[in-house]
Tab-separated table of C-alpha atoms in Angstrom:
chain	number	residue	atom	x	y	z
J	1	MET	CA	-34.530	40.776	1.448
J	2	PRO	CA	-33.195	44.331	1.738
J	3	ASN	CA	-34.203	46.463	4.670
J	4	TYR	CA	-34.747	50.145	4.132
J	5	VAL	CA	-34.175	53.138	6.389
J	6	LEU	CA	-35.824	56.546	6.305
J	7	SER	CA	-33.289	59.115	7.467
J	8	VAL	CA	-33.958	62.728	8.378
J	9	ALA	CA	-31.504	65.639	8.201
J	10	ASP	CA	-31.504	65.933	12.016
J	11	GLY	CA	-29.867	62.490	12.247
J	12	ASN	CA	-32.918	60.395	13.147
J	13	GLU	CA	-33.252	57.111	11.298
J	14	TYR	CA	-36.346	54.944	11.038
J	15	PRO	CA	-35.910	51.322	9.858
J	16	ILE	CA	-38.634	50.041	7.550
J	17	SER	CA	-38.955	46.271	7.506
J	18	SER	CA	-42.737	45.789	7.567
J	19	LEU	CA	-45.881	47.914	7.463
J	20	THR	CA	-45.058	51.414	8.773
J	21	GLN	CA	-47.432	54.335	9.212
J	22	ILE	CA	-46.419	57.995	9.498
J	23	GLY	CA	-48.693	60.630	11.018
J	24	ARG	CA	-49.555	62.766	14.040
J	25	GLU	CA	-51.575	60.036	15.805
J	26	ASN	CA	-49.846	58.178	18.634
J	27	THR	CA	-50.804	54.848	17.021
J	28	CYS	CA	-48.505	55.552	14.041
J	29	HIS	CA	-45.077	53.951	13.947
J	30	ILE	CA	-43.407	57.289	13.136
J	31	VAL	CA	-45.123	60.160	14.971
J	32	LEU	CA	-44.492	63.698	13.718
J	33	GLY	CA	-45.588	66.706	15.783
J	34	ASP	CA	-46.159	68.873	12.718
J	35	PRO	CA	-49.540	70.634	12.196
J	36	LEU	CA	-49.203	70.045	8.429
J	37	VAL	CA	-49.191	66.259	9.016
J	38	SER	CA	-52.515	64.401	9.131
J	39	ARG	CA	-53.358	61.932	11.906
J	40	LEU	CA	-52.592	59.104	9.463
J	41	HIS	CA	-50.633	60.641	6.607
J	42	VAL	CA	-48.854	57.849	4.700
J	43	THR	CA	-48.325	54.093	4.887
J	44	LEU	CA	-45.100	52.382	3.820
J	45	TRP	CA	-44.639	48.647	3.263
J	46	MET	CA	-42.307	46.122	1.691
J	47	GLU	CA	-43.473	43.950	-1.177
J	48	GLN	CA	-41.196	41.658	-3.215
J	49	ASP	CA	-37.993	43.404	-2.022
J	50	ALA	CA	-39.372	46.832	-2.973
J	51	LEU	CA	-40.526	49.685	-0.749
J	52	TYR	CA	-43.916	51.287	-1.440
J	53	VAL	CA	-45.676	54.366	-0.039
J	54	ARG	CA	-49.361	55.332	-0.149
J	55	ASP	CA	-50.952	58.672	0.805
J	56	GLU	CA	-53.903	57.990	3.129
J	57	TYR	CA	-56.086	60.952	2.045
J	58	SER	CA	-53.852	63.390	3.917
J	59	SER	CA	-54.907	67.038	4.032
J	60	ASN	CA	-51.657	68.474	2.664
J	61	GLY	CA	-50.469	65.580	0.521
J	62	ALA	CA	-47.219	63.652	0.437
J	63	TYR	CA	-44.434	64.170	-2.074
J	64	VAL	CA	-41.781	61.903	-3.578
J	65	ASN	CA	-38.974	63.986	-5.091
J	66	GLU	CA	-41.376	66.987	-4.941
J	67	ASP	CA	-43.945	65.091	-7.051
J	68	MET	CA	-47.311	64.792	-5.260
J	69	ILE	CA	-48.524	61.251	-4.596
J	70	THR	CA	-52.067	60.434	-5.710
J	71	PRO	CA	-54.071	59.414	-2.606
J	72	THR	CA	-54.489	55.641	-2.169
J	73	GLN	CA	-52.286	54.906	-5.218
J	74	PRO	CA	-49.152	52.959	-4.205
J	75	ARG	CA	-45.889	54.552	-5.288
J	76	LYS	CA	-42.663	52.547	-5.476
J	77	LEU	CA	-39.721	54.156	-3.690
J	78	SER	CA	-36.097	53.752	-4.699
J	79	VAL	CA	-32.919	54.309	-2.745
J	80	GLY	CA	-32.112	58.018	-2.859
J	81	ASP	CA	-35.735	59.163	-3.167
J	82	GLN	CA	-36.898	62.043	-0.966
J	83	LEU	CA	-40.271	61.538	0.786
J	84	ARG	CA	-41.782	64.765	2.151
J	85	VAL	CA	-44.528	64.559	4.789
J	86	GLY	CA	-45.513	67.996	6.083
J	87	ASN	CA	-42.263	69.869	6.819
J	88	THR	CA	-40.243	66.654	7.271
J	89	THR	CA	-38.184	65.232	4.402
J	90	PHE	CA	-37.058	61.610	4.634
J	91	SER	CA	-34.270	60.126	2.513
J	92	VAL	CA	-34.737	56.498	1.467
J	93	ARG	CA	-31.643	54.311	1.747
J	94	TYR	CA	-30.624	50.759	2.516
J	95	ALA	CA	-30.092	49.783	6.138
J	96	ARG	CA	-26.489	49.257	7.151
J	97	VAL	CA	-25.584	45.597	7.334
J	98	THR	CA	-23.069	44.849	10.059
J	99	GLY	CA	-22.754	41.190	9.212
J	100	PRO	CA	-24.943	38.150	9.494
J	101	ALA	CA	-26.344	37.751	12.957
J	102	ALA	CA	-26.327	34.223	14.248
J	103	PRO	CA	-29.724	33.144	15.526
J	104	PRO	CA	-29.850	32.502	19.257
J	105	ILE	CA	-29.426	28.873	20.199
J	106	PRO	CA	-32.292	27.704	22.390
J	107	PRO	CA	-31.408	25.654	25.474
J	108	ARG	CA	-31.860	21.921	25.078
J	109	HIS	CA	-33.771	21.687	28.290
J	110	ALA	CA	-34.825	24.053	31.024
J	111	PRO	CA	-32.887	23.981	34.273
J	112	ARG	CA	-34.577	22.060	37.049
J	113	GLY	CA	-37.126	24.040	38.991
J	114	ALA	CA	-37.288	26.813	36.421
J	115	ALA	CA	-40.781	27.860	35.516
J	116	GLU	CA	-41.668	28.016	31.879
J	117	GLN	CA	-40.945	31.463	30.492
J	118	THR	CA	-44.111	33.083	29.170
J	119	ASP	CA	-43.289	36.787	29.343
J	120	ILE	CA	-41.305	36.995	26.120
J	121	ALA	CA	-41.747	40.444	24.578
J	122	PHE	CA	-42.315	40.692	20.857
J	123	SER	CA	-44.111	43.051	18.541
J	124	MET	CA	-46.526	42.026	15.850
J	125	PRO	CA	-46.822	44.241	12.793
J	126	ARG	CA	-50.073	46.088	12.544
J	127	PRO	CA	-52.466	44.708	9.935
J	128	PHE	CA	-52.534	46.437	6.581
J	129	PRO	CA	-55.186	49.181	6.648
J	130	PRO	CA	-58.244	48.493	4.500
J	131	ARG	CA	-58.475	50.411	1.276
J	132	PRO	CA	-61.526	52.614	0.727
J	133	THR	CA	-64.178	50.954	-1.415
J	134	GLN	CA	-64.975	54.128	-3.312
J	135	PRO	CA	-62.981	57.244	-4.089
J	136	ALA	CA	-63.197	60.164	-1.715
J	137	PRO	CA	-65.638	62.891	-2.722
J	138	ALA	CA	-64.042	65.954	-4.249
J	139	ARG	CA	-63.424	68.656	-1.697
J	140	GLN	CA	-65.296	71.897	-2.115
J	141	SER	CA	-63.924	75.151	-0.886
J	142	PHE	CA	-65.872	76.705	1.977
J	143	THR	CA	-64.997	80.169	0.644
J	144	TRP	CA	-67.058	79.615	-2.509
J	145	ARG	CA	-70.018	78.421	-0.462
J	146	TYR	CA	-70.002	81.642	1.550
J	147	VAL	CA	-69.596	83.777	-1.577
J	148	LEU	CA	-72.527	82.051	-3.275
J	149	LEU	CA	-74.692	82.272	-0.155
J	150	GLY	CA	-73.866	85.970	0.267
J	151	GLY	CA	-74.615	86.649	-3.404
J	152	LEU	CA	-78.018	84.958	-3.139
J	153	ALA	CA	-78.832	86.957	-0.013
J	154	LEU	CA	-77.845	90.211	-1.767
J	155	VAL	CA	-80.062	89.393	-4.776
J	156	ALA	CA	-83.001	88.604	-2.468
J	157	VAL	CA	-82.595	91.920	-0.614
J	158	LEU	CA	-82.358	93.884	-3.892
J	159	VAL	CA	-85.498	92.198	-5.274
J	160	LEU	CA	-87.377	92.936	-2.053
J	161	LEU	CA	-86.264	96.581	-2.009
J	162	GLY	CA	-86.998	96.990	-5.715
J	163	GLY	CA	-90.482	95.561	-5.238
J	164	CYS	CA	-91.172	97.938	-2.346
J	165	ALA	CA	-89.913	100.880	-4.420
J	166	LEU	CA	-92.259	99.982	-7.300
J	167	LEU	CA	-95.202	99.647	-4.956
J	168	ALA	CA	-94.425	103.016	-3.398
J	169	TYR	CA	-94.002	104.630	-6.826
J	170	PHE	CA	-97.414	103.482	-8.002
J	171	GLY	CA	-99.030	104.647	-4.813
J	172	TYR	CA	-99.959	101.423	-3.148
J	173	PHE	CA	-98.631	102.734	0.145
J	174	ALA	CA	-100.285	106.135	-0.154
J	175	ILE	CA	-102.708	107.213	2.532
J	176	ARG	CA	-106.179	107.574	1.048
């Protein structure tokens, strides 16, 4: 099973061997301090020796070879692809293989008087995030809301002023 690496132009490399999340949130595997990056921006995972990426409804989108990824739709990555998240561009490549590593040989028995070792450190991959059950509602621009609200207010003021002008013209406000 091939292992992939995301490399950045500054020399940083991030191995991808299981579920990996990229975002601004400290709970992500790869944390980017970029204001254009969402708290949880994209998720990468391995499936049948292939690497996939999914945009997690990020505000500014994610791009593979400058082609925007559709949110929640998995996109297969190939070696040489460029993944852009905010202002950071990752290059997808295979991890360097330095040779087969021999598995550690466990001791046949513990030395006398040695307590059983229970503080072994290991990391479990985070569970795959649940997919949304329904598509996200289409975003509406706040600018258009303010323009429409302002236009309605202007029409209401003009109708009110026009009505007062008509009443004054016909003498309803005249002193009798």
